[in-house]
Each structure stands twice: as structure tokens, then as C-alpha cells.
mmCIF file of C-alpha atoms and ligand atoms in Angstrom:
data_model
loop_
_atom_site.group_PDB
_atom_site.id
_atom_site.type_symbol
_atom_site.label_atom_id
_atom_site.label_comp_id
_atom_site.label_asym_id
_atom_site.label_seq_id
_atom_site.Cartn_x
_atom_site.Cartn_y
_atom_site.Cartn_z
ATOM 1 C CA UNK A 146 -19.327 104.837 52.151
ATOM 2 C CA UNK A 147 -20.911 102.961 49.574
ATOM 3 C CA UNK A 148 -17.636 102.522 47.795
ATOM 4 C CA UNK A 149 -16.281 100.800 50.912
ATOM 5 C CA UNK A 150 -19.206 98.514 51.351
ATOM 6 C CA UNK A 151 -18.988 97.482 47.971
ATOM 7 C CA UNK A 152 -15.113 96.406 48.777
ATOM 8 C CA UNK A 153 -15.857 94.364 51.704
ATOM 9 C CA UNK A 154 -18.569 92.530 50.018
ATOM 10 C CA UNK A 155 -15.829 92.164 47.049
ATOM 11 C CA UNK A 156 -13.524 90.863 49.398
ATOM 12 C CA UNK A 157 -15.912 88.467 51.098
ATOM 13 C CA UNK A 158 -17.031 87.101 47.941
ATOM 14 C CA UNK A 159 -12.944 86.523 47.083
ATOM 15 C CA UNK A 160 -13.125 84.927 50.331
ATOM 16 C CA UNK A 161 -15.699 82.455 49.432
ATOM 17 C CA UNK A 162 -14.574 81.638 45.947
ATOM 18 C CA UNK A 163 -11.049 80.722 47.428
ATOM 19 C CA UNK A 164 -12.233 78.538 50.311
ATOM 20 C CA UNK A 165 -14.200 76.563 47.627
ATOM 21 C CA UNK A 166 -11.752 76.211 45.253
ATOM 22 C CA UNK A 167 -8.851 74.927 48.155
ATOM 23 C CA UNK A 168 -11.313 72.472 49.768
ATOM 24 C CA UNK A 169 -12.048 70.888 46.599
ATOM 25 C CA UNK A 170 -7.932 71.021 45.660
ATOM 26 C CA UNK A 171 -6.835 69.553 48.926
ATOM 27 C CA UNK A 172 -9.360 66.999 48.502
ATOM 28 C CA UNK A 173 -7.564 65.443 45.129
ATOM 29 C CA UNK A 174 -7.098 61.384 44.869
ATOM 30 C CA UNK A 175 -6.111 58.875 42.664
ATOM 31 C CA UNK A 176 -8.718 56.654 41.815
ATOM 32 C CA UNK A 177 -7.138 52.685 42.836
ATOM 33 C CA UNK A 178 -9.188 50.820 40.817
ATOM 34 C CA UNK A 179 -9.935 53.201 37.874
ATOM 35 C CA UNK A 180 -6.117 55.402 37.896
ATOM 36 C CA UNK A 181 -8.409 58.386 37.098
ATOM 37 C CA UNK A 182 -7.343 61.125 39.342
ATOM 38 C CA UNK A 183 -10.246 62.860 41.349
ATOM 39 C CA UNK A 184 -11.819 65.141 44.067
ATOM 40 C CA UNK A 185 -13.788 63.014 46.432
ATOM 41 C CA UNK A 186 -14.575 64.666 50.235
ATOM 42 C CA UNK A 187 -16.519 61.757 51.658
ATOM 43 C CA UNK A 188 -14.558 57.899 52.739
ATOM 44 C CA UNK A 189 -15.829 54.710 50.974
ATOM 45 C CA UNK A 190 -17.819 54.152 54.478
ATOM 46 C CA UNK A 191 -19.280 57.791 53.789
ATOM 47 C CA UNK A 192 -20.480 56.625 50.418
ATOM 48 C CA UNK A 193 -21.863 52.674 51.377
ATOM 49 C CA UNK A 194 -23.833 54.666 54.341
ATOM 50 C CA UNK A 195 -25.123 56.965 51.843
ATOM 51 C CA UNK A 196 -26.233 54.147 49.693
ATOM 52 C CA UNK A 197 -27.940 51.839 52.316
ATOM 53 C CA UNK A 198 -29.629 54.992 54.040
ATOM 54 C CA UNK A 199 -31.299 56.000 50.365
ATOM 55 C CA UNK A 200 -32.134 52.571 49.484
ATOM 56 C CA UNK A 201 -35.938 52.320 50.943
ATOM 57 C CA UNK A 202 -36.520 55.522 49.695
ATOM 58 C CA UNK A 203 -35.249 54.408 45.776
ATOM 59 C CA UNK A 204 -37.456 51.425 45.958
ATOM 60 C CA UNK A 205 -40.265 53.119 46.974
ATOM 61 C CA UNK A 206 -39.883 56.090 44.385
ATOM 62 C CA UNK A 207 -39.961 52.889 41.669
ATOM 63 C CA UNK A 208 -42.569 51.133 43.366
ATOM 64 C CA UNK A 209 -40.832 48.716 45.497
ATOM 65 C CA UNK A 210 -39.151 45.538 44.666
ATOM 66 C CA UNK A 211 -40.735 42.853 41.926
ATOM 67 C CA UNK A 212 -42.640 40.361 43.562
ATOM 68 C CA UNK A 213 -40.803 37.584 41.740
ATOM 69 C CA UNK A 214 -38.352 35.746 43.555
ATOM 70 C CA UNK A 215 -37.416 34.099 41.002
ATOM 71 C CA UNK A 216 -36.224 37.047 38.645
ATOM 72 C CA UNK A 217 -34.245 38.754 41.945
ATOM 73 C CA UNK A 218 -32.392 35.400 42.328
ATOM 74 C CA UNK A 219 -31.175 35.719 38.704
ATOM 75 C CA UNK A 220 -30.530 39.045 39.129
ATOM 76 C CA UNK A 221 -28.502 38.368 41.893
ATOM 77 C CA UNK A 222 -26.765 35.912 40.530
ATOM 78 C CA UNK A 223 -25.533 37.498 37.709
ATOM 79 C CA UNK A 224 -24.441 40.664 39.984
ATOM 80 C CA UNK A 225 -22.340 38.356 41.561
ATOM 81 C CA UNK A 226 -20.746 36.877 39.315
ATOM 82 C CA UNK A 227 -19.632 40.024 37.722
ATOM 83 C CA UNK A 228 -18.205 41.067 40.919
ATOM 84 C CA UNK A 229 -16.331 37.820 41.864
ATOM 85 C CA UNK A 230 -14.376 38.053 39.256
ATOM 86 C CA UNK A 231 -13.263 41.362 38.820
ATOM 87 C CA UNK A 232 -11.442 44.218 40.863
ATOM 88 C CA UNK A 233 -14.812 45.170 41.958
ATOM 89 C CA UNK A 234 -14.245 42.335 44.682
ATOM 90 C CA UNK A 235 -11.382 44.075 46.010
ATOM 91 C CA UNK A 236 -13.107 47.036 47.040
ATOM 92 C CA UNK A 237 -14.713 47.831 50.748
ATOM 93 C CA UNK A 238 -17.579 48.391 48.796
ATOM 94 C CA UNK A 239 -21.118 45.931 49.612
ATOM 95 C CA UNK A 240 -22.996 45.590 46.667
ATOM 96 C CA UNK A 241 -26.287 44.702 46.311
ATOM 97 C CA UNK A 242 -28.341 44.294 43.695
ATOM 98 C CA UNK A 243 -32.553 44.927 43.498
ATOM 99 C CA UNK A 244 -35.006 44.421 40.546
ATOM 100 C CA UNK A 245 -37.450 47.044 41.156
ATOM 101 C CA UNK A 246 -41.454 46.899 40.186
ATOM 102 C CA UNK A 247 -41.624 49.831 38.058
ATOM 103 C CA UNK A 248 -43.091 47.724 34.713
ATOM 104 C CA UNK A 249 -43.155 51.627 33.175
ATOM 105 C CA UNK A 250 -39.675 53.589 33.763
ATOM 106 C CA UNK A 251 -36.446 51.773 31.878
ATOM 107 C CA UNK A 252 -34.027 52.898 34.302
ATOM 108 C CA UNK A 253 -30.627 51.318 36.172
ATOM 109 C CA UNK A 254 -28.554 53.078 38.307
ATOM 110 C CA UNK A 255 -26.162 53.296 41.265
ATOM 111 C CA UNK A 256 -26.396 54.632 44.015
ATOM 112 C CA UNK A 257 -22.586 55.723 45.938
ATOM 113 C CA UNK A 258 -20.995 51.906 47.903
ATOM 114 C CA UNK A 259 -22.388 49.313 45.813
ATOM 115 C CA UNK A 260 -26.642 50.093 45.977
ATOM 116 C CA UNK A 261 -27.669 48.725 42.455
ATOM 117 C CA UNK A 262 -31.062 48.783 41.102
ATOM 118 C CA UNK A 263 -32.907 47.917 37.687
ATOM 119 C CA UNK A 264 -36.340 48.397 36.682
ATOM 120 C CA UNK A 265 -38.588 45.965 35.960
ATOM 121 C CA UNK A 266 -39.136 47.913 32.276
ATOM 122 C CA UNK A 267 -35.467 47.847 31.589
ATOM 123 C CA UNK A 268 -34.861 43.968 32.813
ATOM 124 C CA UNK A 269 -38.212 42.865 30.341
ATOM 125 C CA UNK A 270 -36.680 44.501 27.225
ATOM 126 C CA UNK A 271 -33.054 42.572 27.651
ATOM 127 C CA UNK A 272 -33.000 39.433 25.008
ATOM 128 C CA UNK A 273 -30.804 37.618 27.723
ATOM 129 C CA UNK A 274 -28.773 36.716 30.607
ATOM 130 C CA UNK A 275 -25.442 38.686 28.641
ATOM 131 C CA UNK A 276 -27.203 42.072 28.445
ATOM 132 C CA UNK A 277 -28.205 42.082 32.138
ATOM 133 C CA UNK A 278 -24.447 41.691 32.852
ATOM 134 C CA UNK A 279 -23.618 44.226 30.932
ATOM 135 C CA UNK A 280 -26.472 46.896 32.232
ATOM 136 C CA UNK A 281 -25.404 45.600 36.269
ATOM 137 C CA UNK A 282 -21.758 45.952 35.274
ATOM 138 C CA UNK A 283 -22.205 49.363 33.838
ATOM 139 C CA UNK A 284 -23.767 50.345 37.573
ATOM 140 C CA UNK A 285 -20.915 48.283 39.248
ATOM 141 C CA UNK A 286 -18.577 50.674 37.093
ATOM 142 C CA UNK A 287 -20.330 53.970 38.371
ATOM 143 C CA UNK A 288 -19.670 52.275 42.016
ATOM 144 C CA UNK A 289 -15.825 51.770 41.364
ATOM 145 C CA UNK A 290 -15.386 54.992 39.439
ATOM 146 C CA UNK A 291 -17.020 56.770 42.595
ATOM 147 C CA UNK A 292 -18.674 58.767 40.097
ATOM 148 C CA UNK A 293 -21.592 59.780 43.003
ATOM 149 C CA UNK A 294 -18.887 61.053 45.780
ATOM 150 C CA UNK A 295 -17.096 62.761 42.882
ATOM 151 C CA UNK A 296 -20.388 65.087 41.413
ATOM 152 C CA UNK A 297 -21.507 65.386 44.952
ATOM 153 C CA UNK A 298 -17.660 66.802 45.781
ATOM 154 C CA UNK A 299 -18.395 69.317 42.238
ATOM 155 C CA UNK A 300 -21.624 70.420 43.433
ATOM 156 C CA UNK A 301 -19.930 71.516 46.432
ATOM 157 C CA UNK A 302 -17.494 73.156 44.484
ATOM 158 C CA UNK A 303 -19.867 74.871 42.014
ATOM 159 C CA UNK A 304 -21.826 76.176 45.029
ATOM 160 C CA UNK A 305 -18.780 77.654 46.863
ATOM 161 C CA UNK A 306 -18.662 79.553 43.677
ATOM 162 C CA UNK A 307 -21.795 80.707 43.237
ATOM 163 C CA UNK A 308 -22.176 82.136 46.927
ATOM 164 C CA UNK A 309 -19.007 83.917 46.022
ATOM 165 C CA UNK A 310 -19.852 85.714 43.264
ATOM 166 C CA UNK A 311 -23.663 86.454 44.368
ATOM 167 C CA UNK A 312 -21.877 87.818 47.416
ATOM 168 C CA UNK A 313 -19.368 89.560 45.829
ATOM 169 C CA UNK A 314 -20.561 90.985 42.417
ATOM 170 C CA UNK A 315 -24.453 90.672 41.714
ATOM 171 C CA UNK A 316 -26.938 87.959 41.440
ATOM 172 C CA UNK A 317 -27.797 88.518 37.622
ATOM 173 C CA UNK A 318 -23.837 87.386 36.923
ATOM 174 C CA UNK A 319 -24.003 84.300 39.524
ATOM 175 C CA UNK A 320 -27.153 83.374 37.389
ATOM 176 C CA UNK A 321 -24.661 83.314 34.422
ATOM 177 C CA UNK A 322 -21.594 81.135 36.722
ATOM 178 C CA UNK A 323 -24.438 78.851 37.486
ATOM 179 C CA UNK A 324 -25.792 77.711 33.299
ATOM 180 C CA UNK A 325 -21.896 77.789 32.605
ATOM 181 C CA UNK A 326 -21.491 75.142 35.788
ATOM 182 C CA UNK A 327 -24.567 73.505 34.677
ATOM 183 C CA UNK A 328 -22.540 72.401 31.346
ATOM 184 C CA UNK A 329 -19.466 71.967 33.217
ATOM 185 C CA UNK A 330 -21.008 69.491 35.121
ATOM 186 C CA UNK A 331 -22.952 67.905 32.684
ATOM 187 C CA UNK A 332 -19.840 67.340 31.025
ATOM 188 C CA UNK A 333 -18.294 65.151 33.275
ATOM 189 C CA UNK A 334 -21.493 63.209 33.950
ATOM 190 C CA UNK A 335 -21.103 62.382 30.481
ATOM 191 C CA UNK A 336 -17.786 60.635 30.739
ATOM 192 C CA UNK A 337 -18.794 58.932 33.974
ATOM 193 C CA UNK A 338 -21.315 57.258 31.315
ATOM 194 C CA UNK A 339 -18.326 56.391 28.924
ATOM 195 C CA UNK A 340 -16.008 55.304 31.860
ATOM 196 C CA UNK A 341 -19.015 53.368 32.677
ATOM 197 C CA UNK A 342 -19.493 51.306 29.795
ATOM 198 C CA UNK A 343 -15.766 50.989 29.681
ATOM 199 C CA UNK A 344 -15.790 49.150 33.124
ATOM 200 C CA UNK A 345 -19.013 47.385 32.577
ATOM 201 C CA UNK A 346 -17.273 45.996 28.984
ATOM 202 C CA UNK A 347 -13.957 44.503 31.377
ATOM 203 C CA UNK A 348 -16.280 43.104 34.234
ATOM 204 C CA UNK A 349 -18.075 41.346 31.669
ATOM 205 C CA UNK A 350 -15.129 39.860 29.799
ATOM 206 C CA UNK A 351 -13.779 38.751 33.439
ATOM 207 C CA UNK A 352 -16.747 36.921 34.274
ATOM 208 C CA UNK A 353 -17.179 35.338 31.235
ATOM 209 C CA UNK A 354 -19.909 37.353 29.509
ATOM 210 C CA UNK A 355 -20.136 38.180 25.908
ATOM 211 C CA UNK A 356 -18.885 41.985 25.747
ATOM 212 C CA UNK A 357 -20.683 42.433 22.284
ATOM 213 C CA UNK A 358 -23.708 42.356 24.332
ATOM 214 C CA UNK A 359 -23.446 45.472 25.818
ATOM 215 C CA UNK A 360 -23.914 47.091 22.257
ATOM 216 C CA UNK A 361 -27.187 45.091 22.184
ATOM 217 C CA UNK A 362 -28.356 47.064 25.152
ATOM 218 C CA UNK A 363 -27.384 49.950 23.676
ATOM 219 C CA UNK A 364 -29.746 49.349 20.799
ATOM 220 C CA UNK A 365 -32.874 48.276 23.099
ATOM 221 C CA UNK A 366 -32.042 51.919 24.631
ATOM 222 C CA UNK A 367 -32.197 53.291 21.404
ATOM 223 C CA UNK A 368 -35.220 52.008 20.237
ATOM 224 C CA UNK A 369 -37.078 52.353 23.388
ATOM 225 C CA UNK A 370 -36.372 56.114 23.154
ATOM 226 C CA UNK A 371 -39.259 56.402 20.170
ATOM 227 C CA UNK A 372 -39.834 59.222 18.488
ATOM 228 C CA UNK A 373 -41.609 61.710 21.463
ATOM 229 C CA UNK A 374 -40.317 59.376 24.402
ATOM 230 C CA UNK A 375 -37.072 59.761 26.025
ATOM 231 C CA UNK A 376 -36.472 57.679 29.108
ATOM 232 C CA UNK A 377 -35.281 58.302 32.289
ATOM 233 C CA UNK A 378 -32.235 56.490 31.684
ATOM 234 C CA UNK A 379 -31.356 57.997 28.152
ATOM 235 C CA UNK A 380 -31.877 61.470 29.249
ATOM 236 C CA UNK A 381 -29.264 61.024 31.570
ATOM 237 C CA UNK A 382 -26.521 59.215 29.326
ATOM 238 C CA UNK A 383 -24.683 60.150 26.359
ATOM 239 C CA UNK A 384 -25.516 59.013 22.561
ATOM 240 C CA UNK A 385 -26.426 55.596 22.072
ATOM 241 C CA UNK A 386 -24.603 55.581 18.922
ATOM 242 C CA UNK A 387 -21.515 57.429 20.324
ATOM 243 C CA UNK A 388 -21.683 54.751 23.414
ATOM 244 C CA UNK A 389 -21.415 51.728 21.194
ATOM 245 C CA UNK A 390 -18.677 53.250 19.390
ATOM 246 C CA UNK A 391 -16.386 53.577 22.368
ATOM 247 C CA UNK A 392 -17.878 49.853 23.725
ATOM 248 C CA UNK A 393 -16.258 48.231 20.677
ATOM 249 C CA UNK A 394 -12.860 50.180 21.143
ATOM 250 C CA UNK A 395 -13.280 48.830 25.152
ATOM 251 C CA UNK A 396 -14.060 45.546 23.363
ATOM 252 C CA UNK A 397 -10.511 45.842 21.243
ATOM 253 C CA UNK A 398 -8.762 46.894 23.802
ATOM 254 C CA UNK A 399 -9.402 44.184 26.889
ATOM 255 C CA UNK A 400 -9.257 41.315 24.543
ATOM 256 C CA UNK A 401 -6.673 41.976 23.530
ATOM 257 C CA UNK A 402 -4.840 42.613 26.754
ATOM 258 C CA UNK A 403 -6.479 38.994 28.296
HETATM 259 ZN ZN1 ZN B 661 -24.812 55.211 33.813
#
């Protein structure tokens, strides 16, 4: 009897793994402005709803927008720019771009259909008008790259497998599948940083920016780190030093292909 049990829950757990894994096959696509082939579920109106719907909450998690209207003009105008002249244009994507208050927290991201925001912190430390291209074109690239839609599709994927081996087997083994999907994961967060930077390099060429710039952020990231503080935005992204190696190769290789 409890041989039998143990089958069906076997079976079941089979069950679950194999749904997971089909969904997240079937739902393979070739990135059109990146080539990079990927597994997104959601449609580019999925991901700019997404975006808009999280944006009050974002701003109010970083203490709203900066006062200065002045600053969020410049912002704006540089977001633009970048986008005008790129394939980032040719998207469905709506991108907007917000300088949040947070004087504290050096932080940019993205959220999924063009939501872009920079903290106050982050936009202080920037020497000049180059750099903030080069931080907003990074974010642009996470847009373009889909990298949101694309962990949110894993996730699903990593859960699907989880439920099917805590069904099937025992927990103390799905607690092992889930550190191992951790790194997984992790992983590919990682070269959504790198294809990041990559992107954020050719937007900035395109509109006229100085690419060398972008290893000057790199080093105000760096050195903003100190020795016991790691921010938000660092604990998130790859190497410094390992970014601005692979931002002078993206350097190399779209100058040379202008
Ligand atoms: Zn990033």
C-alpha cells in the first residue's frame, strides 16, 4: 500500500516536472533586437503593463521623484536621445525615464516595457552628461534584452521544478534543486548585466556619446562600494573590473563596425 502511494506521488511529481519543462520549451523566441534566443511567456504589452502598474510603487519604495525639475528635464533629455537614435526606437516599448529622491541608495534599474529609474545618489556621483547616458542606456538595454519577462519566465520554470520534486521525492532534496537553481539563475542575471553594458556601449555610440564613459561609471561604482559598503546596485551586477573589460571589447567592436 505504501509502495503504491509512493508511485503515484512519483508519478505526479514526473507529471509536474514535465509540464514545467514543455511550457517553458514551447515558449522559446528569438530576441529581434538582441538575436539572443529566449523563453519569454508574457507579450511586450504584458511587460509595458507590468512596468506602468509597478511604477508608483518603485518611486515610493525610493522616496518619490526629486523635486528638481530641472535635473528630470536633463534626465529626460538624455533618455531620449539615446533612444532616438538607436533600435530601441523601433520597439512597442514606452520608455520613460524618472530621477528618484533617494540622496542615500546608488541604484538604476528597469523595470519590464521601458520604466527607467535612477537615484538621486547614483545621478550626484556621475562627473557628466556622458556617464548618465551610459547608466540610462545600460537600463534601456535590460528593456530591449527583455531580461525581466525572461527571469520572470525562469522562475516559473524553476518552480515547476521544485513542486515536482517536493511532490515526488522529499522536501530535504527539493531544498537541494532549489540552491542549485538559485546559481543557475544567478548566472544568467549575470550576463543580462554584460549584455547590458554591451547595449548601453552601442546606444551610446549611436547617439553620439562618448562610449569610454561607461568605464568611468564603472569606476564611481567601484569606489562607492568602500570597504564594508556594497550597494544596492553592485550587489546585483557582476565585477566592476570584469564589466569594464568586456565595455572596451563592446567599445572595439561597434567602432569599428560604424
Ligand atoms: Zn543592470
Amino acid at each position: 500500500m505504501r509502495t503504491g502511494n509512493r508511485k503515484v506521488k512519483l508519478l505526479i511529481g514526473i507529471a509536474i516536472v514535465l509540464f514545467a519543462v514543455i511550457k517553458y520549451c514551447s515558449s522559446a523566441e528569438t530576441n529581434p533586437y538582441t538575436g539572443k534566443e529566449q523563453h519569454i511567456s508574457i507579450s511586450e504589452e504584458q511587460e509595458i503593463a507590468i512596468g506602468l502598474q509597478s511604477t508608483p510603487q518603485m518611486q515610493a519604495q525610493y522616496g518619490g521623484l526629486y523635486p528638481d525639475d530641472n535635473y528630470q528635464a536633463f534626465v529626460d533629455n538624455v533618455g531620449e536621445k539615446l533612444v532616438n537614435n538607436s533600435i530601441a526606437k523601433k520597439t512597442g516599448y514606452q520608455y520613460d525615464f524618472h530621477l528618484l529622491a533617494d540622496a542615500q541608495t546608488i541604484n538604476a534599474f528597469a523595470l519590464p516595457g521601458g520604466q527607467i529609474f535612477i537615484t538621486y545618489a547614483l545621478f550626484s556621483k556621475l562627473e557628466n552628461e556622458d556617464q548618465l547616458a551610459g547608466v540610462l542606456g545600460h537600463e534601456i538595454g535590460h528593456v530591449l534584452g527583455r531580461h525581466s519577462a525572461d527571469r520572470m519566465s525562469k522562475q516559473d520554470l524553476t518552480q515547476g521544478l521544485l513542486n515536482g520534486v517536493a511532490v515526488g521525492i522529499d522536501p530535504s532534496t527539493a531544498q537541494g534543486a532549489a540552491a542549485i537553481a538559485n546559481i543557475i539563475n544567478m548566472k544568467y542575471g549575470r550576463e543580462d548585466e554584460l549584455e547590458s553594458d554591451d547595449l548601453g556601449v552601442r546606444f551610446m555610440i549611436k547617439a553620439g556619446y562618448n562610449p569610454e564613459e561607461m568605464i568611468g561609471v564603472m569606476k564611481i561604482l567601484k569606489s562607492a562600494a568602500g570597504p564594508n559598503r556594497t550597494p544596492e546596485f553592485q550587489s546585483t551586477h557582476p565585477d566592476p573590473e570584469n564589466r569594464i573589460q568586456k565595455i572596451k571589447e563592446a567599445i572595439k567592436k561597434y567602432k569599428t563596425s560604424q
